Coordinates of C-alpha atoms in Angstrom, one line a residue:
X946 CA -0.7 -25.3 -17.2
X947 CA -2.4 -22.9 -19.8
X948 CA 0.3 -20.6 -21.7
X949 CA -0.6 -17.7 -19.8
X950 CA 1.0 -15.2 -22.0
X951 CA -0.8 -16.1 -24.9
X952 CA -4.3 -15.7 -23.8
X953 CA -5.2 -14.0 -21.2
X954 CA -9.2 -14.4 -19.9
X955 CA -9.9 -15.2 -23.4
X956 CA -8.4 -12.5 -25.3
X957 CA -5.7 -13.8 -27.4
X958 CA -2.4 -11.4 -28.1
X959 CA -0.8 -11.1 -31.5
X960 CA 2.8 -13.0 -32.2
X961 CA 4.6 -9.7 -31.9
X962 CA 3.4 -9.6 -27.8
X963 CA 4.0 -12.8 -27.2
X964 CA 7.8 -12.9 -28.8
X965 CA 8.4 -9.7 -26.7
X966 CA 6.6 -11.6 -23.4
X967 CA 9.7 -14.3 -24.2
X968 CA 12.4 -12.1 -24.7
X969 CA 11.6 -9.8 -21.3
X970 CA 11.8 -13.3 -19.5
X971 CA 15.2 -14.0 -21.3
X972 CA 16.1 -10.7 -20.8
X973 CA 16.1 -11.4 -17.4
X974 CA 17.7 -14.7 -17.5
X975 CA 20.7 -13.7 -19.2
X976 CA 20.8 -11.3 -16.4
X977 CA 20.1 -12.8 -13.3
X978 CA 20.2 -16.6 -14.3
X979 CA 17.2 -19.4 -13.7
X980 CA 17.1 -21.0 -10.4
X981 CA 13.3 -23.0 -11.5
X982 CA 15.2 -26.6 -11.0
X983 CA 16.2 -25.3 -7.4
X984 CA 14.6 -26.9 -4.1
X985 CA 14.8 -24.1 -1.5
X986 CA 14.0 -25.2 2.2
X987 CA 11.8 -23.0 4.0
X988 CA 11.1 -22.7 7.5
X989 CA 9.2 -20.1 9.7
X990 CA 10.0 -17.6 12.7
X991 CA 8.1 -14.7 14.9
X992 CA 8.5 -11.4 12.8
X993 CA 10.4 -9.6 15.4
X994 CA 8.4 -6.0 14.3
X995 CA 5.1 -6.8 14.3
X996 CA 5.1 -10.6 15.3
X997 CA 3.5 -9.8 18.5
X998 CA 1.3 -6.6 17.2
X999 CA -0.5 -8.5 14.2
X1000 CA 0.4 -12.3 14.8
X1001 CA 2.7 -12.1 11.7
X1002 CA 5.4 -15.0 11.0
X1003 CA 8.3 -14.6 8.9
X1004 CA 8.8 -17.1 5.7
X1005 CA 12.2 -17.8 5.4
X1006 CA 14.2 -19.2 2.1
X1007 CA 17.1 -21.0 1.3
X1008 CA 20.2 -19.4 2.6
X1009 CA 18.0 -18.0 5.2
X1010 CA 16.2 -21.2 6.4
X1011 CA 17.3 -23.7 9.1
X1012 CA 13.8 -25.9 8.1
X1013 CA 14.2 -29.0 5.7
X1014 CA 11.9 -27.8 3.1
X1015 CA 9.0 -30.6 4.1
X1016 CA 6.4 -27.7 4.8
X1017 CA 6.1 -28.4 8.5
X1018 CA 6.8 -25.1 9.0
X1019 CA 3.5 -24.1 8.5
X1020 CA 0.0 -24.6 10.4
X1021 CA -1.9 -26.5 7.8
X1022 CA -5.6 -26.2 9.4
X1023 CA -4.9 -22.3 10.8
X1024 CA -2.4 -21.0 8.1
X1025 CA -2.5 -18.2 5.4
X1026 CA 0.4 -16.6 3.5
X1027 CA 0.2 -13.3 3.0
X1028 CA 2.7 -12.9 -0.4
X1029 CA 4.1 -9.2 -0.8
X1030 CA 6.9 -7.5 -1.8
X1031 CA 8.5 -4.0 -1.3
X1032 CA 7.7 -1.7 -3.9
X1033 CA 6.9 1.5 -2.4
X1034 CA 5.0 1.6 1.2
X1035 CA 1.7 0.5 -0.4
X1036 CA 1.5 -3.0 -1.1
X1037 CA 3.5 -3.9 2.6
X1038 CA 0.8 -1.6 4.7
X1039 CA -2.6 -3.7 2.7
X1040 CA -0.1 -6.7 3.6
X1041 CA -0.7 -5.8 7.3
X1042 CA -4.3 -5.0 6.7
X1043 CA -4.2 -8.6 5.6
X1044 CA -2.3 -9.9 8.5
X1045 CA -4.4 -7.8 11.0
X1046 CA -7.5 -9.3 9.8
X1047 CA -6.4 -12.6 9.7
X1048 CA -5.4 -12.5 13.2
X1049 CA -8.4 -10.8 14.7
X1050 CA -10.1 -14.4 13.4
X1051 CA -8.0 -16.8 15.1
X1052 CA -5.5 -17.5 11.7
X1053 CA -1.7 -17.3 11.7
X1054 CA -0.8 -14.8 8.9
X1055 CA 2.7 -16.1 7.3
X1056 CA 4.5 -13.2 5.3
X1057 CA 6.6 -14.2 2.4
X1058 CA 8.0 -10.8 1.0
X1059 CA 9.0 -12.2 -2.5
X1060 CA 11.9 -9.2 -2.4
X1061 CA 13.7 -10.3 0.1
X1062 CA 14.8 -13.4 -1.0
X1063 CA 18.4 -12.2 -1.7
X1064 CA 20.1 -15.6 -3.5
X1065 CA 16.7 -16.0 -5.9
X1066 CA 16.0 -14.9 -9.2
X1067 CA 13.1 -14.4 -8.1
X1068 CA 13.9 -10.8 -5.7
X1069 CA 16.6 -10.2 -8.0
X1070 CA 13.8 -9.4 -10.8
X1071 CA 11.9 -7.4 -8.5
X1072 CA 14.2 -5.4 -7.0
X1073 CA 15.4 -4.4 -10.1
X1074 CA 11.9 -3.2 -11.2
X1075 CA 11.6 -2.0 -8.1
X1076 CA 14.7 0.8 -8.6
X1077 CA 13.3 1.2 -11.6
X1078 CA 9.7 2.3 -10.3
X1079 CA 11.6 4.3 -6.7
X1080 CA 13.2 6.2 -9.5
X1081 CA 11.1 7.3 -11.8
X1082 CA 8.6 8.3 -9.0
X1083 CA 11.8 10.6 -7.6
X1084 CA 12.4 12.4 -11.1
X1085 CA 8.4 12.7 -11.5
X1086 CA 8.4 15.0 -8.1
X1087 CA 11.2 16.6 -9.9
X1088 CA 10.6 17.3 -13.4
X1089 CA 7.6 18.2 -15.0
X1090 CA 8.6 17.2 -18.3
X1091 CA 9.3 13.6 -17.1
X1092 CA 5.9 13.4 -15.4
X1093 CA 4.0 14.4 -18.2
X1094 CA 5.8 12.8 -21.0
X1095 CA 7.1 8.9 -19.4
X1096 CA 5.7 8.8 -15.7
X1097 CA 2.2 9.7 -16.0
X1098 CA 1.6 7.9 -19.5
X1099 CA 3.6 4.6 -18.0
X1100 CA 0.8 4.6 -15.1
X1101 CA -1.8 5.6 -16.6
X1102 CA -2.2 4.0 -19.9
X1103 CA 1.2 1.7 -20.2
X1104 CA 0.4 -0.5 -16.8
X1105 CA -3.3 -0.7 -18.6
X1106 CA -2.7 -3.1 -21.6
X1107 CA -2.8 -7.0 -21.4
X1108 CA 0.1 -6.7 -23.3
X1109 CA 2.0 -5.7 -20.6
X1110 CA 0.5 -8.3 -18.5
X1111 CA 1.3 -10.4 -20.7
X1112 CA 5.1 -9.7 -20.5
X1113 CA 4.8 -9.7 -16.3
X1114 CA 3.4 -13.2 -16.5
X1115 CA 6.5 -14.5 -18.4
X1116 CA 8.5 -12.7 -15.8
X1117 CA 6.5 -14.2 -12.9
X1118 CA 7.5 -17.7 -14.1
X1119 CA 10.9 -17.2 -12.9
X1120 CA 9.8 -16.3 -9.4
X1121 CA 7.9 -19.5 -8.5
X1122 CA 10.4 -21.9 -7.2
X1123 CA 10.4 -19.2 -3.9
X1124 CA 7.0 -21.6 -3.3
X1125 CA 8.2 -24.8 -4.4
X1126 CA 8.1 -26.0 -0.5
X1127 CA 5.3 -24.5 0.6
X1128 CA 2.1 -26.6 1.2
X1129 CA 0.1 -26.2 -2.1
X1130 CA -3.0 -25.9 0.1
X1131 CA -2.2 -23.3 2.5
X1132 CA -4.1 -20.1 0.9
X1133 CA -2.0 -16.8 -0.9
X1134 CA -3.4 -13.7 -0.2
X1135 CA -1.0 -11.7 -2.8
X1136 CA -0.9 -7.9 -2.2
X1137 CA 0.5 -7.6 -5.4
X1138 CA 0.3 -9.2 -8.1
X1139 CA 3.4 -11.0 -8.5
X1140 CA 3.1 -12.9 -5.4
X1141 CA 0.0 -13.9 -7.2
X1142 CA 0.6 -14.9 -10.5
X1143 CA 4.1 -16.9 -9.2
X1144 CA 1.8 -18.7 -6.6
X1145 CA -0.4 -19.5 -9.6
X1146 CA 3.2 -21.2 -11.6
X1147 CA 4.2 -23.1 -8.8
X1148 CA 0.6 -25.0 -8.5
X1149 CA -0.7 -22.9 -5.2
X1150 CA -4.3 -24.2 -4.8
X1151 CA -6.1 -21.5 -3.7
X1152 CA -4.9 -17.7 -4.6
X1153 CA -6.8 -14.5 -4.1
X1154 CA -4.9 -11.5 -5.6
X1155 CA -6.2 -8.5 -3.9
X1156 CA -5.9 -5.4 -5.8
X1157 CA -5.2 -1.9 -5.0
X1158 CA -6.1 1.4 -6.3
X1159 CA -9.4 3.0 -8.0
X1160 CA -8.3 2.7 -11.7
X1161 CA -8.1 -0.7 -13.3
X1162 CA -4.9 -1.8 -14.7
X1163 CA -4.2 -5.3 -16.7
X1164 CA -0.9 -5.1 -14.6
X1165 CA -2.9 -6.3 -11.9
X1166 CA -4.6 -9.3 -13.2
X1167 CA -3.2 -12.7 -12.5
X1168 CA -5.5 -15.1 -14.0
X1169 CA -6.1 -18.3 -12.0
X1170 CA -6.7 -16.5 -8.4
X1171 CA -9.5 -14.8 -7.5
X1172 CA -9.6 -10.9 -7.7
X1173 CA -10.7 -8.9 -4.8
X1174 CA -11.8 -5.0 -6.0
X1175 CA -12.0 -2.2 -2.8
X1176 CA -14.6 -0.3 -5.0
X1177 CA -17.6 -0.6 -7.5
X1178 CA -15.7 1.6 -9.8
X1179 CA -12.5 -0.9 -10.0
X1180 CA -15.1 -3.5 -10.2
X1181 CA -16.9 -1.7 -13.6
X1182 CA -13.5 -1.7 -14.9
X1183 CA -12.4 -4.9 -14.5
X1184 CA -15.2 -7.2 -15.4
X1185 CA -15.0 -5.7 -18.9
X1186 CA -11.2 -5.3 -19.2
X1187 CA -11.8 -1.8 -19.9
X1188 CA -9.2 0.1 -22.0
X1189 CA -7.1 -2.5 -21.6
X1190 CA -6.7 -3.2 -25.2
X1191 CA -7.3 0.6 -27.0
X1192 CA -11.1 0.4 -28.3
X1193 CA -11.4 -3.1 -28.3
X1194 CA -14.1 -4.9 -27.0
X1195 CA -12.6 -7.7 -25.0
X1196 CA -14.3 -10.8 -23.5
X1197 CA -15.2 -10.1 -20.0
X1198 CA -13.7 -11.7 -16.9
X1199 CA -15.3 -14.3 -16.0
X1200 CA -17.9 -13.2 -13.0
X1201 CA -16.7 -15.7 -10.2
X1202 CA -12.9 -14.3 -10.9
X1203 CA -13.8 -11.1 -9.2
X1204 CA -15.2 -10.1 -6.2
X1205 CA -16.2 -6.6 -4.7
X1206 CA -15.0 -6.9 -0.7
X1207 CA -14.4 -2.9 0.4
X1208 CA -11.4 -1.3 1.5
X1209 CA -8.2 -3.0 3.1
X1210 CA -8.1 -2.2 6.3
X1211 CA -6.1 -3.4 9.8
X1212 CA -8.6 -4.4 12.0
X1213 CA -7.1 -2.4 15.2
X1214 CA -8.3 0.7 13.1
X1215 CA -11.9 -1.0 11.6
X1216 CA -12.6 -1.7 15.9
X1217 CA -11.7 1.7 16.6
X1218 CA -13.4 3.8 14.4
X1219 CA -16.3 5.7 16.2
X1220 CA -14.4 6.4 19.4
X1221 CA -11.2 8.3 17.1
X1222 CA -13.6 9.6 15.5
X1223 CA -15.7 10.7 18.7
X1224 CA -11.9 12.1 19.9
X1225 CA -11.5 14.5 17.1
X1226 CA -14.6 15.8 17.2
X1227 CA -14.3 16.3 20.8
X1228 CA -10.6 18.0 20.3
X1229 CA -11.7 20.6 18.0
X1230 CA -14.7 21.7 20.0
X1231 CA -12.5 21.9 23.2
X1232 CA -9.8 23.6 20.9
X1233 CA -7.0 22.1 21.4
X1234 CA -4.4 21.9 18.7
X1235 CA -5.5 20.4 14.9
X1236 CA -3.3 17.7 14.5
X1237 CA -1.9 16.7 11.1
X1238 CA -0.2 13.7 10.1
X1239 CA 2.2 14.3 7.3
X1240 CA 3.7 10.6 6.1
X1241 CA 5.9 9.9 3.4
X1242 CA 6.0 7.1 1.0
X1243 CA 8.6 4.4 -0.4
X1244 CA 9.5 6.5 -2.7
X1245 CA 10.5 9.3 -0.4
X1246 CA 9.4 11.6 -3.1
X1247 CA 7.2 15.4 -2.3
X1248 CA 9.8 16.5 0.1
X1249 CA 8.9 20.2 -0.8
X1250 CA 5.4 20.2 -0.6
X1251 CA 5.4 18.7 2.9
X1252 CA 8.1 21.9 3.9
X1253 CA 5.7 24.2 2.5
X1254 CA 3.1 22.8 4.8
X1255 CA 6.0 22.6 8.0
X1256 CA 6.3 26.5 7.3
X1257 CA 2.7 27.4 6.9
X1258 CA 2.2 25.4 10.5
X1259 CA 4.7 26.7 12.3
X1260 CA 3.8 29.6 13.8
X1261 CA 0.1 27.8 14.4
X1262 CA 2.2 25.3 16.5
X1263 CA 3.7 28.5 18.4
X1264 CA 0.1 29.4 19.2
X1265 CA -1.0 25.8 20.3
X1266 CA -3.5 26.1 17.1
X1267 CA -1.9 23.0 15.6
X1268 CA 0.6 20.5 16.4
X1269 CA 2.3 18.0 14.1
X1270 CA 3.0 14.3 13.3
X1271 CA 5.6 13.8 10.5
X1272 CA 6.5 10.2 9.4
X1273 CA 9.5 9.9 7.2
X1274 CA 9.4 6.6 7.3
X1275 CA 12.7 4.8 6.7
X1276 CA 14.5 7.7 5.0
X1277 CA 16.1 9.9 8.0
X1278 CA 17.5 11.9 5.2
X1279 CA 14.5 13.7 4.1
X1280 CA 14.1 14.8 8.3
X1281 CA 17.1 16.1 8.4
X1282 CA 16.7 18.4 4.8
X1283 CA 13.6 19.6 6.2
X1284 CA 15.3 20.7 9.5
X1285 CA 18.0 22.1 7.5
X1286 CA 15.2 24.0 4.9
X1287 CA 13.2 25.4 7.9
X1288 CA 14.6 27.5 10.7
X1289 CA 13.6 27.0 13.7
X1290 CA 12.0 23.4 13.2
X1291 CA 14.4 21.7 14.8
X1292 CA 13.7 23.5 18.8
X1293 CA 9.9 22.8 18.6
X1294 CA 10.2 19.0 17.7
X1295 CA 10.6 15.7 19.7
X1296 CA 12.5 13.1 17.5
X1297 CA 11.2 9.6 18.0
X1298 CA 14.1 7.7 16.0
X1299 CA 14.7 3.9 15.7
X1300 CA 13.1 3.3 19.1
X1301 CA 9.9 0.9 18.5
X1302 CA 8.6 1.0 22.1
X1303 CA 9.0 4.7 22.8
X1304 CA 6.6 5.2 19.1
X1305 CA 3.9 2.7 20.4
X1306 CA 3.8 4.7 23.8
X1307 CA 3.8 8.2 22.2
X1308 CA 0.8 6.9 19.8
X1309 CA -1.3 5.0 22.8
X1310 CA -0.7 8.1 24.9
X1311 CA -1.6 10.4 22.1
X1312 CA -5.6 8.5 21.9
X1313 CA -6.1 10.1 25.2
X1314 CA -3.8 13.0 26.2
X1315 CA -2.6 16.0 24.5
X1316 CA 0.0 16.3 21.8
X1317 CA 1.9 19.7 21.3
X1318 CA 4.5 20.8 18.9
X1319 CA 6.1 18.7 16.2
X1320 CA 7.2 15.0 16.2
X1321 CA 9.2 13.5 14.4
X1322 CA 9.2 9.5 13.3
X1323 CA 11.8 7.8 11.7
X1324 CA 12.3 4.0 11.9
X1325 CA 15.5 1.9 9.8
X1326 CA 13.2 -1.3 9.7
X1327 CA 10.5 -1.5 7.1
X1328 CA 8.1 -3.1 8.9
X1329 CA 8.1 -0.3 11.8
X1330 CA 8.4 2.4 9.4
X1331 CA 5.3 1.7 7.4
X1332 CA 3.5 0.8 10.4
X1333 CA 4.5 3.8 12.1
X1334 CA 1.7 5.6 10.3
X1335 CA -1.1 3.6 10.7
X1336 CA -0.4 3.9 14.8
X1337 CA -0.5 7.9 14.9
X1338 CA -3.3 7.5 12.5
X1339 CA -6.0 6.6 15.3
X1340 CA -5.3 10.3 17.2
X1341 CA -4.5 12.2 14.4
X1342 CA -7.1 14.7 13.1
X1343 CA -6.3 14.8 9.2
X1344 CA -3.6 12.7 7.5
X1345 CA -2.2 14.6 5.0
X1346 CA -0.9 12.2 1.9
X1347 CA -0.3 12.0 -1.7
X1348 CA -3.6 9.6 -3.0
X1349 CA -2.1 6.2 -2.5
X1350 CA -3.2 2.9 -0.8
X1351 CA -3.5 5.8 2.4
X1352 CA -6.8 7.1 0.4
X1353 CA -8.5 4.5 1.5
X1354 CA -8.2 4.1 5.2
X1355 CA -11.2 5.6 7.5
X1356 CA -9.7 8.5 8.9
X1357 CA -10.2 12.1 7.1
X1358 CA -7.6 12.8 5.0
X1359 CA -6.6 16.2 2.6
X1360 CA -4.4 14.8 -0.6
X1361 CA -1.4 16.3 -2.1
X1362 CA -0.3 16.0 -5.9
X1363 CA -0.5 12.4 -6.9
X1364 CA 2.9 10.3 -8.0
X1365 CA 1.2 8.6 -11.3
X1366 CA -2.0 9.1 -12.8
X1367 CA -3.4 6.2 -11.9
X1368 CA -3.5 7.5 -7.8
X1369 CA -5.6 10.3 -8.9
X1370 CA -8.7 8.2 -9.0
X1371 CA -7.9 7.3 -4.9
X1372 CA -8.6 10.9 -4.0
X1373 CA -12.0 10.9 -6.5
X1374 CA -13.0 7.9 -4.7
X1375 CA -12.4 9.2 -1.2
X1376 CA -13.8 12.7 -2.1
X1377 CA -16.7 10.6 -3.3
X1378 CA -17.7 8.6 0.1
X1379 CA -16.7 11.7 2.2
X1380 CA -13.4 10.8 3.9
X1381 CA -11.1 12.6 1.9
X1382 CA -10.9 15.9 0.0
X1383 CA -9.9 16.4 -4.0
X1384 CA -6.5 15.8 -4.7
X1385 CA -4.9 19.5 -4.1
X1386 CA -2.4 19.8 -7.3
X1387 CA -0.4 22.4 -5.9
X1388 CA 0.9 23.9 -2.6
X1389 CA -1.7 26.9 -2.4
X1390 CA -4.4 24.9 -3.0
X1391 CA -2.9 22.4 -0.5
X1392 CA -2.3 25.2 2.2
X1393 CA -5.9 26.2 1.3
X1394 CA -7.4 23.4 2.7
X1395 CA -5.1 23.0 5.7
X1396 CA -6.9 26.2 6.4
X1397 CA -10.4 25.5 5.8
X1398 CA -9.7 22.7 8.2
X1399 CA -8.1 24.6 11.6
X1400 CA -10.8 27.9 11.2
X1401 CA -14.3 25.5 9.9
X1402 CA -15.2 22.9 12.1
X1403 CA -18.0 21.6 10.0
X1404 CA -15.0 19.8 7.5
X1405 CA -13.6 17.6 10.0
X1406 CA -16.9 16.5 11.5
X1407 CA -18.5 16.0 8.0
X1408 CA -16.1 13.8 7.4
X1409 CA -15.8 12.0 10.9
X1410 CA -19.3 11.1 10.3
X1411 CA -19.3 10.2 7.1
X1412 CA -16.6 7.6 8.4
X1413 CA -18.8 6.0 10.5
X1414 CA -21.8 5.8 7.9
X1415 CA -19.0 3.8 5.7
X1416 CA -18.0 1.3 8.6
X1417 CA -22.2 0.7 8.9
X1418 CA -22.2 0.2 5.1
X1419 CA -19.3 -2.3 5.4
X1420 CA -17.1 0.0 3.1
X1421 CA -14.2 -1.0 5.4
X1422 CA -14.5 -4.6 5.8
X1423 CA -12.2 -5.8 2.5
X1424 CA -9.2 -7.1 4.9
X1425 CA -12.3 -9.5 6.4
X1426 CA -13.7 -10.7 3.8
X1427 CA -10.2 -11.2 1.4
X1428 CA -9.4 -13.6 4.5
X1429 CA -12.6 -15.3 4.7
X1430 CA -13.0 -16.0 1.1
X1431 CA -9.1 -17.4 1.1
X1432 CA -10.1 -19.7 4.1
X1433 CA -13.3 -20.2 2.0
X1434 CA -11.9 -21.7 -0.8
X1435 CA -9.3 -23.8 0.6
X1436 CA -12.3 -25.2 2.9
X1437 CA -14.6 -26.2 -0.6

């Protein structure tokens, strides 16, 4: 295999990058050790969260396996892995996009979360990005001088250069044992990158790395899989490696490396979308109360812009003007703050904690009946925590949300201050096709729109129907067509 690190899509890196692409992956060696020689056995089980909801099976590792490491674990004709990890909500809820997509056409989605692989090198890396990133999101929500100076530079312009992709795909070459015994030809759909390029190091045949976001980053390339792009934009950006060396002019990706495909999106919400829509409209003619979904992210980070929007509600909620979803994820913590911060929270809110089947009720009830007051969601799994959100999202009426992987689903959506620079181009892009407002920077502005939403109709149905226009233009089809073209190329 090509030396990666050294040339990437044709652009060669200097000496300097490439000695300091070695010494990250030593770095980490001396750190964590090097498991490459090792020969995990893998094996395969119902995910008991959202197994039955999205088809999903579990790929297990090593200490965790009971198989013999043959790969008859997997469905050879029918099978897709769907590689992930944890960092932040983002990358595990286009990972049930994926899954969801997959199912609806007959495949088995097999999730291999490469952070959760305890004993490996391989999560041990991650996770220890991973703190890294859940930390310096916290102190960005916290200090302004942070943000300015390290967090928004880092993922904005940092995350941008080949030269950091160049360090990542040293890196990645310590995670690819996790895929030593998986069937080469089974297809990766990677939701991030890592998954990606360490499929690409252990010899996977056929790799599709589908991107997130609206502003292209050389963090996300992974040379050797195809690249899937949710908008023309990204697309631009990427063929030409734009900014991704300072003023250089770069050589191009090649054209059959990328792919325009549209948004990532689960398809029990794609199915759905005209008749929640429909709903919505129909709940604020009748005027019953607005209903806003407030959901918090891996990071757990904006706790005090989403109590300045509890307190501006509440005495709406009083009045049946508005009622409230909030979804704090797994972080119970930043529920109980907020009931602590805000009188009187606590006696108008139901609390729907750690119990799976009384949230799928309350959301399947919600598409049809009436919702009053506040409730509250908070789940300890991941996998029910981040897919919490997307089942209030259906009878919701605005899903309030900082721009992340969120500004992209079909439902309308006002944005609070980005975490990173790089999310602010989400919000442009939704603003843009009409299912989203601007990213409001600050709490008056965001209490502005909250606003303009319960006293003007003609926001919310604007943007209902310009949902619908996207779903006839495809703009909502990328989960679809990342699985076909992963089927696709295993099947040339």
């Amino acid at each position: 295999m090509s030396e990666k690190s050294k040339v990437i899509f044709g652009n060669p890196m200097t000496d300097a990058i490439y000695r300091k692409a070695v010494q990250s992956k030593q770095k980490y060696i001396r750190k964590f050790g090097d498991d490459s020689g090792a020969n995990y056995p893998v094996t395969t089980e119902k995910n008991a969260h959202i197994g039955d909801a999205l088809g999903v099976m579990d790929v297990l590792l090593g200490e965790d396996a009971d198989g013999n490491g043959d790969g008859n674990a997997f469905d050879a004709e029918k099978g897709i892995i769907v590689g992930n990890i944890r960092m932040g909500f983002g990358h595990y809820r286009i990972s049930m996009a994926i899954a969801s997509a997959a199912k609806s056409k007959g495949y088995i989605p097999y999730w291999m979360d490469l952070n959760s692989y305890r004993h490996t090198t391989c999560t041990k890396v991650i996770s220890a990005q991973n703190d890294l990133y859940s930390l310096g999101s916290r102190l960005s929500g916290k200090s302004r001088l942070f943000n300015k100076f390290v967090w928004e530079p880092m993922n904005y312009e940092g995350f941008r250069k080949l030269s950091y992709n160049a360090s990542d795909q040293k890196n990645a070459e310590l995670m690819a044992a996790v895929y030593r015994n998986v069937p080469k030809e089974i297809p990766v759909v990677a939701t991030h990158v890592w998954p990606a390029q360490a499929a690409i190091h252990a010899g996977m045949k056929h790799v599709v790395n589908a991107i997130p976001d609206n502003w292209p980053m050389a963090l996300h390339l992974s040379e050797g899989s195809l690249h899937t792009i949710q908008t023309h934009y990204a697309y631009q950006g990427y063929r030409i490696l734009n900014g991704m060396q300072g003023k250089d002019v770069l050589e191009p990706m090649p054209d059959s490396d990328l792919v325009y495909t549209g948004h990532y999106i689960d398809h029990e919400l794609v199915s759905n979308i005209e008749k929640d829509c429909e709903n919505r409209i129909k709940r604020q003619e009748e005027g019953k109360p607005f209903r806003f979904l407030l959901t918090i992210g891996g990071a757990g980070a904006q706790k005090e812009i989403f109590a300045a929007i509890i307190k501006y509600l509440l005495p709406l909620i009083h009045k049946d003007k508005a009622a409230l979803y909030v979804n704090v994820g797994d972080y119970r913590n930043v529920w109980e703050e907020l009931v602590r911060e805000i009188p009187g929270l606590s006696q108008v809110s139901t609390e729907h904690f750690n119990k799976w089947d009384e949230t799928e009720k309350f959301a399947e009830d919600a598409l049809t009946g009436d919702v009053n007051g506040v409730h509250a969601f908070w789940h300890e799994n991941i996998f029910e925590a981040v897919y919490c959100t997307n089942l209030l999202m259906r009878s919701c009426d605005v899903l309030v949300t900082k721009p992340s992987e969120l500004a992209f689903y079909p439902v309308p959506k006002l944005f609070i201050k980005r975490v990173g620079g790089h999310e602010q181009w989400g919000a442009i892009h939704s603003a843009e096709i009409g299912d989203g407002t601007l990213e409001c920077r600050d709490i008056p502005h965001t209490l502005q729109m909250i606003k303009l939403f319960i006293k003007e109709k003609s926001l919310l149905k604007d943007m209902c129907e310009n949902i619908i226009k996207n779903k006839e233009n495809g703009i909502y089809d990328g989960a679809y067509k990342v699985v076909e073209l992963a089927m696709a190329g295993k099947n040339q």
